Structure formats: C-alpha cells, structure tokens
PDB file of C-alpha atoms in Angstrom:
ATOM      1  CA  UNK A1330      29.529 -72.718 -59.978  1.00 81.00           C
ATOM      2  CA  UNK A1331      28.837 -73.366 -56.226  1.00 89.00           C
ATOM      3  CA  UNK A1332      30.710 -75.888 -54.420  1.00 94.00           C
ATOM      4  CA  UNK A1333      29.629 -77.577 -51.101  1.00 97.00           C
ATOM      5  CA  UNK A1334      32.348 -79.022 -49.021  1.00 97.00           C
ATOM      6  CA  UNK A1335      31.821 -81.536 -46.016  1.00 97.00           C
ATOM      7  CA  UNK A1336      35.187 -82.335 -44.308  1.00 96.00           C
ATOM      8  CA  UNK A1337      34.273 -84.986 -42.215  1.00 97.00           C
ATOM      9  CA  UNK A1338      33.765 -88.353 -43.892  1.00 96.00           C
ATOM     10  CA  UNK A1339      32.585 -90.211 -40.837  1.00 97.00           C
ATOM     11  CA  UNK A1340      31.612 -89.110 -37.282  1.00 98.00           C
ATOM     12  CA  UNK A1341      30.926 -91.284 -34.291  1.00 98.00           C
ATOM     13  CA  UNK A1342      28.924 -89.896 -31.022  1.00 98.00           C
ATOM     14  CA  UNK A1343      27.324 -91.743 -28.165  1.00 98.00           C
ATOM     15  CA  UNK A1344      23.837 -92.309 -27.799  1.00 98.00           C
ATOM     16  CA  UNK A1345      22.037 -89.086 -25.987  1.00 98.00           C
ATOM     17  CA  UNK A1346      25.220 -86.974 -26.520  1.00 98.00           C
ATOM     18  CA  UNK A1347      25.450 -83.969 -28.911  1.00 98.00           C
ATOM     19  CA  UNK A1348      27.271 -83.910 -32.431  1.00 98.00           C
ATOM     20  CA  UNK A1349      28.269 -81.361 -35.047  1.00 98.00           C
ATOM     21  CA  UNK A1350      28.558 -81.879 -38.461  1.00 98.00           C
ATOM     22  CA  UNK A1351      30.456 -79.353 -40.674  1.00 98.00           C
ATOM     23  CA  UNK A1352      29.714 -77.921 -43.983  1.00 98.00           C
ATOM     24  CA  UNK A1353      31.289 -75.097 -45.925  1.00 98.00           C
ATOM     25  CA  UNK A1354      30.448 -73.602 -49.235  1.00 98.00           C
ATOM     26  CA  UNK A1355      31.325 -71.434 -51.947  1.00 97.00           C
ATOM     27  CA  UNK A1356      29.199 -68.930 -54.028  1.00 94.00           C
ATOM     28  CA  UNK A1357      29.048 -65.482 -55.666  1.00 93.00           C
ATOM     29  CA  UNK A1358      25.183 -65.180 -54.832  1.00 92.00           C
ATOM     30  CA  UNK A1359      23.958 -63.321 -51.924  1.00 90.00           C
ATOM     31  CA  UNK A1360      20.728 -65.093 -51.673  1.00 91.00           C
ATOM     32  CA  UNK A1361      20.388 -68.808 -51.514  1.00 93.00           C
ATOM     33  CA  UNK A1362      19.097 -71.771 -49.407  1.00 94.00           C
ATOM     34  CA  UNK A1363      20.893 -74.196 -47.712  1.00 96.00           C
ATOM     35  CA  UNK A1364      19.615 -77.478 -46.545  1.00 96.00           C
ATOM     36  CA  UNK A1365      20.592 -80.573 -44.343  1.00 98.00           C
ATOM     37  CA  UNK A1366      19.322 -83.773 -45.875  1.00 97.00           C
ATOM     38  CA  UNK A1367      19.415 -87.451 -44.083  1.00 97.00           C
ATOM     39  CA  UNK A1368      20.068 -90.495 -45.946  1.00 96.00           C
ATOM     40  CA  UNK A1369      19.411 -93.516 -43.956  1.00 95.00           C
ATOM     41  CA  UNK A1370      20.120 -97.166 -45.181  1.00 92.00           C
ATOM     42  CA  UNK A1371      16.644 -97.377 -47.164  1.00 92.00           C
ATOM     43  CA  UNK A1372      18.518 -94.569 -49.510  1.00 92.00           C
ATOM     44  CA  UNK A1373      15.300 -92.122 -48.760  1.00 93.00           C
ATOM     45  CA  UNK A1374      16.191 -88.487 -48.680  1.00 95.00           C
ATOM     46  CA  UNK A1375      14.875 -86.831 -45.769  1.00 95.00           C
ATOM     47  CA  UNK A1376      14.950 -83.144 -45.327  1.00 95.00           C
ATOM     48  CA  UNK A1377      16.045 -82.263 -41.728  1.00 97.00           C
ATOM     49  CA  UNK A1378      16.436 -78.573 -41.885  1.00 96.00           C
ATOM     50  CA  UNK A1379      16.605 -75.574 -44.300  1.00 95.00           C
ATOM     51  CA  UNK A1380      17.897 -72.307 -43.918  1.00 96.00           C
ATOM     52  CA  UNK A1381      17.406 -69.098 -46.302  1.00 94.00           C
ATOM     53  CA  UNK A1382      20.464 -66.926 -46.381  1.00 94.00           C
ATOM     54  CA  UNK A1383      18.844 -63.774 -45.857  1.00 93.00           C
ATOM     55  CA  UNK A1384      17.403 -64.706 -42.371  1.00 92.00           C
ATOM     56  CA  UNK A1385      20.136 -64.008 -39.948  1.00 88.00           C
ATOM     57  CA  UNK A1386      18.177 -66.260 -37.185  1.00 94.00           C
ATOM     58  CA  UNK A1387      19.488 -69.977 -37.160  1.00 97.00           C
ATOM     59  CA  UNK A1388      16.955 -72.760 -38.288  1.00 96.00           C
ATOM     60  CA  UNK A1389      15.844 -75.280 -35.345  1.00 97.00           C
ATOM     61  CA  UNK A1390      14.012 -78.431 -35.844  1.00 95.00           C
ATOM     62  CA  UNK A1391      13.428 -79.841 -32.447  1.00 96.00           C
ATOM     63  CA  UNK A1392      16.878 -81.662 -31.761  1.00 98.00           C
ATOM     64  CA  UNK A1393      18.325 -80.344 -34.885  1.00 98.00           C
ATOM     65  CA  UNK A1394      19.751 -76.795 -35.123  1.00 98.00           C
ATOM     66  CA  UNK A1395      22.155 -75.380 -37.414  1.00 98.00           C
ATOM     67  CA  UNK A1396      24.908 -72.508 -37.129  1.00 98.00           C
ATOM     68  CA  UNK A1397      24.804 -70.440 -40.105  1.00 97.00           C
ATOM     69  CA  UNK A1398      27.885 -68.140 -40.908  1.00 97.00           C
ATOM     70  CA  UNK A1399      27.109 -66.233 -43.941  1.00 96.00           C
ATOM     71  CA  UNK A1400      30.415 -64.312 -44.005  1.00 95.00           C
ATOM     72  CA  UNK A1401      32.558 -67.479 -43.276  1.00 97.00           C
ATOM     73  CA  UNK A1402      30.201 -69.397 -45.504  1.00 97.00           C
ATOM     74  CA  UNK A1403      29.511 -72.051 -43.130  1.00 98.00           C
ATOM     75  CA  UNK A1404      26.774 -73.851 -42.067  1.00 98.00           C
ATOM     76  CA  UNK A1405      27.111 -76.821 -39.636  1.00 98.00           C
ATOM     77  CA  UNK A1406      24.323 -79.149 -38.260  1.00 98.00           C
ATOM     78  CA  UNK A1407      24.024 -79.832 -34.592  1.00 98.00           C
ATOM     79  CA  UNK A1408      22.280 -82.740 -33.471  1.00 98.00           C
ATOM     80  CA  UNK A1409      21.466 -82.815 -29.714  1.00 98.00           C
ATOM     81  CA  UNK A1410      20.272 -85.773 -27.722  1.00 98.00           C
ATOM     82  CA  UNK A1411      21.511 -88.230 -30.386  1.00 98.00           C
ATOM     83  CA  UNK A1412      19.413 -91.271 -30.942  1.00 97.00           C
ATOM     84  CA  UNK A1413      20.114 -94.560 -32.458  1.00 97.00           C
ATOM     85  CA  UNK A1414      17.456 -93.410 -35.411  1.00 97.00           C
ATOM     86  CA  UNK A1415      19.789 -90.784 -36.275  1.00 98.00           C
ATOM     87  CA  UNK A1416      22.278 -93.166 -37.813  1.00 98.00           C
ATOM     88  CA  UNK A1417      22.732 -92.104 -41.514  1.00 97.00           C
ATOM     89  CA  UNK A1418      24.536 -90.286 -44.226  1.00 97.00           C
ATOM     90  CA  UNK A1419      24.003 -86.719 -43.804  1.00 98.00           C
ATOM     91  CA  UNK A1420      24.303 -84.546 -46.656  1.00 98.00           C
ATOM     92  CA  UNK A1421      24.525 -80.375 -46.653  1.00 98.00           C
ATOM     93  CA  UNK A1422      23.097 -78.849 -50.053  1.00 97.00           C
ATOM     94  CA  UNK A1423      22.912 -75.551 -51.775  1.00 95.00           C
ATOM     95  CA  UNK A1424      20.241 -74.065 -53.821  1.00 93.00           C
ATOM     96  CA  UNK A1425      20.322 -70.778 -55.703  1.00 90.00           C
ATOM     97  CA  UNK A1426      17.303 -68.362 -55.247  1.00 84.00           C
ATOM     98  CA  UNK A1427      14.633 -68.954 -58.050  1.00 79.00           C
ATOM     99  CA  UNK A1428      15.939 -67.023 -61.181  1.00 72.00           C
ATOM    100  CA  UNK A1429      19.351 -67.179 -59.778  1.00 66.00           C
ATOM    101  CA  UNK A1430      22.067 -69.905 -60.924  1.00 64.00           C
ATOM    102  CA  UNK A1431      21.287 -73.592 -61.277  1.00 68.00           C
ATOM    103  CA  UNK A1432      17.761 -74.749 -60.178  1.00 81.00           C
ATOM    104  CA  UNK A1433      18.658 -78.081 -58.559  1.00 91.00           C
ATOM    105  CA  UNK A1434      20.575 -78.794 -55.183  1.00 94.00           C
ATOM    106  CA  UNK A1435      24.558 -78.933 -55.179  1.00 95.00           C
ATOM    107  CA  UNK A1436      25.407 -81.822 -52.555  1.00 96.00           C
ATOM    108  CA  UNK A1437      28.367 -82.097 -50.575  1.00 96.00           C
ATOM    109  CA  UNK A1438      30.050 -85.593 -50.249  1.00 95.00           C
ATOM    110  CA  UNK A1439      28.111 -86.555 -47.102  1.00 97.00           C
ATOM    111  CA  UNK A1440      29.258 -87.256 -43.296  1.00 97.00           C
ATOM    112  CA  UNK A1441      28.425 -90.827 -42.124  1.00 97.00           C
ATOM    113  CA  UNK A1442      27.168 -90.499 -38.589  1.00 98.00           C
ATOM    114  CA  UNK A1443      27.398 -93.582 -36.212  1.00 98.00           C
ATOM    115  CA  UNK A1444      25.320 -93.718 -33.015  1.00 98.00           C
ATOM    116  CA  UNK A1445      27.180 -95.501 -30.447  1.00 97.00           C
ATOM    117  CA  UNK A1446      24.672 -97.164 -27.895  1.00 94.00           C
TER     118      UNK A1446
ATOM    119  CA  UNK B1008       5.308 -84.269 -46.664  1.00 67.00           C
ATOM    120  CA  UNK B1009       4.213 -84.809 -50.481  1.00 85.00           C
ATOM    121  CA  UNK B1010       4.561 -88.116 -52.002  1.00 92.00           C
ATOM    122  CA  UNK B1011       7.185 -89.040 -54.443  1.00 95.00           C
ATOM    123  CA  UNK B1012       7.336 -92.426 -55.979  1.00 95.00           C
ATOM    124  CA  UNK B1013       9.813 -94.114 -58.412  1.00 97.00           C
ATOM    125  CA  UNK B1014       9.267 -97.218 -59.894  1.00 97.00           C
ATOM    126  CA  UNK B1015      10.812 -99.665 -60.086  1.00 97.00           C
ATOM    127  CA  UNK B1016      12.912 -99.510 -56.941  1.00 97.00           C
ATOM    128  CA  UNK B1017      15.745-101.895 -58.568  1.00 97.00           C
ATOM    129  CA  UNK B1018      16.147-103.169 -61.973  1.00 98.00           C
ATOM    130  CA  UNK B1019      18.909-105.521 -63.856  1.00 98.00           C
ATOM    131  CA  UNK B1020      19.270-105.006 -67.489  1.00 96.00           C
ATOM    132  CA  UNK B1021      21.522-106.661 -69.888  1.00 97.00           C
ATOM    133  CA  UNK B1022      24.306-104.430 -71.567  1.00 97.00           C
ATOM    134  CA  UNK B1023      23.066-102.656 -74.767  1.00 97.00           C
ATOM    135  CA  UNK B1024      19.107-102.689 -73.768  1.00 97.00           C
ATOM    136  CA  UNK B1025      17.239 -99.640 -72.743  1.00 97.00           C
ATOM    137  CA  UNK B1026      15.648 -99.123 -69.548  1.00 98.00           C
ATOM    138  CA  UNK B1027      12.987 -96.824 -68.107  1.00 98.00           C
ATOM    139  CA  UNK B1028      12.258 -95.379 -64.571  1.00 98.00           C
ATOM    140  CA  UNK B1029       9.278 -93.680 -63.689  1.00 97.00           C
ATOM    141  CA  UNK B1030       8.969 -90.630 -61.121  1.00 97.00           C
ATOM    142  CA  UNK B1031       5.352 -89.857 -60.140  1.00 96.00           C
ATOM    143  CA  UNK B1032       4.208 -87.069 -57.864  1.00 95.00           C
ATOM    144  CA  UNK B1033       1.443 -88.897 -56.129  1.00 95.00           C
ATOM    145  CA  UNK B1034      -0.423 -85.857 -54.346  1.00 92.00           C
ATOM    146  CA  UNK B1035       0.521 -82.782 -55.671  1.00 92.00           C
ATOM    147  CA  UNK B1036       1.293 -81.536 -59.431  1.00 93.00           C
ATOM    148  CA  UNK B1037       5.023 -80.903 -60.202  1.00 92.00           C
ATOM    149  CA  UNK B1038       5.850 -78.662 -62.530  1.00 91.00           C
ATOM    150  CA  UNK B1039       9.602 -79.218 -62.001  1.00 93.00           C
ATOM    151  CA  UNK B1040      11.265 -82.793 -61.481  1.00 95.00           C
ATOM    152  CA  UNK B1041      15.050 -83.352 -61.247  1.00 96.00           C
ATOM    153  CA  UNK B1042      17.108 -86.391 -61.675  1.00 97.00           C
ATOM    154  CA  UNK B1043      20.142 -87.179 -59.864  1.00 97.00           C
ATOM    155  CA  UNK B1044      22.876 -89.775 -59.956  1.00 97.00           C
ATOM    156  CA  UNK B1045      24.479 -91.364 -56.884  1.00 95.00           C
ATOM    157  CA  UNK B1046      27.434 -93.666 -57.053  1.00 87.00           C
ATOM    158  CA  UNK B1047      28.216 -96.057 -54.123  1.00 83.00           C
ATOM    159  CA  UNK B1048      29.165 -94.093 -51.184  1.00 82.00           C
ATOM    160  CA  UNK B1049      29.130 -91.065 -52.736  1.00 87.00           C
ATOM    161  CA  UNK B1050      27.132 -87.815 -52.998  1.00 92.00           C
ATOM    162  CA  UNK B1051      24.248 -86.966 -55.200  1.00 95.00           C
ATOM    163  CA  UNK B1052      25.026 -85.380 -58.739  1.00 96.00           C
ATOM    164  CA  UNK B1053      22.154 -83.422 -60.654  1.00 95.00           C
ATOM    165  CA  UNK B1054      21.835 -85.166 -64.219  1.00 96.00           C
ATOM    166  CA  UNK B1055      18.839 -82.595 -65.376  1.00 95.00           C
ATOM    167  CA  UNK B1056      16.239 -80.457 -64.570  1.00 94.00           C
ATOM    168  CA  UNK B1057      12.789 -81.156 -66.589  1.00 93.00           C
ATOM    169  CA  UNK B1058       9.763 -78.810 -66.611  1.00 89.00           C
ATOM    170  CA  UNK B1059       6.524 -80.338 -67.577  1.00 86.00           C
ATOM    171  CA  UNK B1060       5.937 -79.547 -71.307  1.00 85.00           C
ATOM    172  CA  UNK B1061       9.465 -78.459 -71.942  1.00 86.00           C
ATOM    173  CA  UNK B1062      12.678 -80.173 -73.120  1.00 89.00           C
ATOM    174  CA  UNK B1063      14.849 -81.081 -70.202  1.00 92.00           C
ATOM    175  CA  UNK B1064      18.286 -79.129 -69.235  1.00 93.00           C
ATOM    176  CA  UNK B1065      21.011 -81.255 -69.080  1.00 95.00           C
ATOM    177  CA  UNK B1066      24.005 -80.729 -66.519  1.00 94.00           C
ATOM    178  CA  UNK B1067      27.482 -80.387 -68.219  1.00 93.00           C
ATOM    179  CA  UNK B1068      28.841 -83.844 -68.954  1.00 94.00           C
ATOM    180  CA  UNK B1069      25.530 -85.718 -68.984  1.00 95.00           C
ATOM    181  CA  UNK B1070      24.722 -86.941 -72.479  1.00 95.00           C
ATOM    182  CA  UNK B1071      21.305 -86.254 -73.364  1.00 93.00           C
ATOM    183  CA  UNK B1072      20.912 -88.828 -76.067  1.00 95.00           C
ATOM    184  CA  UNK B1073      21.836 -91.533 -73.530  1.00 96.00           C
ATOM    185  CA  UNK B1074      19.489 -90.264 -70.742  1.00 97.00           C
ATOM    186  CA  UNK B1075      16.285 -89.343 -72.243  1.00 96.00           C
ATOM    187  CA  UNK B1076      14.139 -87.360 -69.895  1.00 95.00           C
ATOM    188  CA  UNK B1077      10.303 -86.782 -70.645  1.00 92.00           C
ATOM    189  CA  UNK B1078       8.059 -84.621 -68.568  1.00 90.00           C
ATOM    190  CA  UNK B1079       4.764 -85.131 -70.380  1.00 83.00           C
ATOM    191  CA  UNK B1080       2.520 -84.614 -67.522  1.00 91.00           C
ATOM    192  CA  UNK B1081       2.307 -82.718 -63.987  1.00 92.00           C
ATOM    193  CA  UNK B1082       2.789 -85.777 -62.303  1.00 94.00           C
ATOM    194  CA  UNK B1083       5.018 -87.898 -64.190  1.00 95.00           C
ATOM    195  CA  UNK B1084       8.473 -87.565 -65.535  1.00 95.00           C
ATOM    196  CA  UNK B1085      10.481 -90.782 -66.932  1.00 96.00           C
ATOM    197  CA  UNK B1086      14.354 -91.173 -67.445  1.00 97.00           C
ATOM    198  CA  UNK B1087      15.338 -93.874 -69.939  1.00 97.00           C
ATOM    199  CA  UNK B1088      18.852 -95.115 -70.045  1.00 98.00           C
ATOM    200  CA  UNK B1089      19.567 -96.062 -73.683  1.00 97.00           C
ATOM    201  CA  UNK B1090      21.910 -98.710 -74.766  1.00 97.00           C
ATOM    202  CA  UNK B1091      22.890 -99.354 -71.137  1.00 97.00           C
ATOM    203  CA  UNK B1092      26.399-100.221 -70.275  1.00 96.00           C
ATOM    204  CA  UNK B1093      27.905-101.486 -66.746  1.00 96.00           C
ATOM    205  CA  UNK B1094      29.165 -98.083 -66.271  1.00 95.00           C
ATOM    206  CA  UNK B1095      25.830 -96.667 -66.190  1.00 96.00           C
ATOM    207  CA  UNK B1096      24.979 -99.058 -63.315  1.00 96.00           C
ATOM    208  CA  UNK B1097      24.123 -96.573 -60.262  1.00 96.00           C
ATOM    209  CA  UNK B1098      21.548 -95.341 -58.096  1.00 97.00           C
ATOM    210  CA  UNK B1099      19.133 -92.768 -59.703  1.00 98.00           C
ATOM    211  CA  UNK B1100      17.056 -90.456 -57.702  1.00 98.00           C
ATOM    212  CA  UNK B1101      14.153 -88.174 -58.684  1.00 97.00           C
ATOM    213  CA  UNK B1102      12.956 -84.906 -56.783  1.00 96.00           C
ATOM    214  CA  UNK B1103       9.823 -83.196 -57.682  1.00 95.00           C
ATOM    215  CA  UNK B1104       8.398 -79.517 -56.583  1.00 92.00           C
ATOM    216  CA  UNK B1105       5.427 -77.559 -57.157  1.00 89.00           C
ATOM    217  CA  UNK B1106       7.260 -74.102 -57.929  1.00 85.00           C
ATOM    218  CA  UNK B1107      10.717 -72.718 -57.303  1.00 83.00           C
ATOM    219  CA  UNK B1108       9.665 -71.438 -53.981  1.00 79.00           C
ATOM    220  CA  UNK B1109       8.505 -74.827 -52.615  1.00 82.00           C
ATOM    221  CA  UNK B1110      10.291 -77.788 -51.370  1.00 85.00           C
ATOM    222  CA  UNK B1111      11.646 -80.590 -53.535  1.00 90.00           C
ATOM    223  CA  UNK B1112      10.215 -84.025 -52.385  1.00 94.00           C
ATOM    224  CA  UNK B1113      12.570 -87.076 -53.123  1.00 96.00           C
ATOM    225  CA  UNK B1114      11.519 -90.426 -54.647  1.00 96.00           C
ATOM    226  CA  UNK B1115      12.939 -93.777 -53.046  1.00 96.00           C
ATOM    227  CA  UNK B1116      15.449 -93.822 -55.689  1.00 97.00           C
ATOM    228  CA  UNK B1117      16.010 -96.765 -58.334  1.00 97.00           C
ATOM    229  CA  UNK B1118      19.135 -99.239 -58.210  1.00 97.00           C
ATOM    230  CA  UNK B1119      20.112 -99.885 -61.889  1.00 97.00           C
ATOM    231  CA  UNK B1120      22.712-102.776 -62.630  1.00 97.00           C
ATOM    232  CA  UNK B1121      23.798-103.341 -65.943  1.00 97.00           C
ATOM    233  CA  UNK B1122      25.341-106.884 -66.535  1.00 97.00           C
TER     234      UNK B1122
END
C-alpha cells in the first residue's frame, strides 16, 4: 500500500514571501499521480496542482509550483508571493494509474499554513 | 471545474438512528464516486469507491453493513450511516469523476454529529 508523509504539521510565512511545503511518499509503482489540495476553513477541497510521475518537468500553476524528485519520492509545493487567501490546510495526495492499485486518493496528514500579514 | 454537491451540509441525529448523505454531480455524469471520512484536524481517509450500477468497494476496516453506499445513477451516490453512534460523528466528503483518467471533484462535505 502507498503512504504519504507530510512532516510539517504547521508552517508560517509572511505575506508576499515564499514558502515550501514538504511531502514524501512510498510506493512500488512506477506510474502514478501526485496532487496538492487546499482545504480552507470552509472544508471544500480545492485542487492546487497535479503531477504525473512519468513527466520529468515540474508542474506549475501561477504562484504554485512543485519540486518533484521521483527517485527520492519527494513532492514539495512552493508557494510564491504568499497571499492571505492562501491560508489553509494543504494535503499532499497520491493516486495510482488506472488499472494499478487503489482507485481513490491516499492523503498525507496535512500542513496548516498560516500567512502573517 | 465541475460541481459536486453534498446534502445535507450538516446533520445531527440521535444515537441508534440512520442518516443518509447525498452526493450529486451537477453538470457531469460520474461513473465513479468516492466517499472519504475526515476526523477533526486529521487527514481524509478513503472509505469506499462506488461505480454506477455496481456494488461499492470498501476499504479495509470499513464496515459495509454500517456504511451503506448506493450509486444507482450517474449523478447520484448516497451514503447511509446505519444505527449511528457517537463515534460515527465525523466529516464525510464525497468526490466524483467521469473516468479513471479525469480529475475527481469534491463535494463540500457533510458534518455528522450523533448525540
């Protein structure tokens, strides 16, 4: 079974600064998907960014980018120019390729991101 | 993105009663829906996967007789918590997708409190 580890229960960053959230995972599969989700106080899960394991290029979405290190099984999220609206819980998640292992998402325990004004 | 709606957003029920939670895909047909459970300040744990017209597949440790899942149409899945007890109090979240290669969209969640 796959596992996802987020070692930072809480992170704090000054508004407009850059912060990096860590995520490591364990799998024996070669093809899979990795995700970062944001869960604000409303509890609605919002997809931030997605990475296919077969792609070497790191995914980016505006101020959000990832550092995907497949050999190290590491998938960190960098948030640039942090904004007050970025404050939320951030979950790293793993999904097997279709036809592979479990069909749903395996989540890490989450990192609570605090933005200091 | 596509919209997934859960109803109710919150519910309080008495111990021993059953409660039904609905998950609807409003603007797409969802061949697969997932049910997750989230305890306070904890992660989401996959409970079960349901494919339209088929029996749900439950994760290890999830009681299928307690958490009844029905996915009778391409836009609706229901989770019924039977004979609820206070330990079933939690936040339940569904997600839905069109196909295995497409993104799964999340509902807004349902907070269940059993008293």
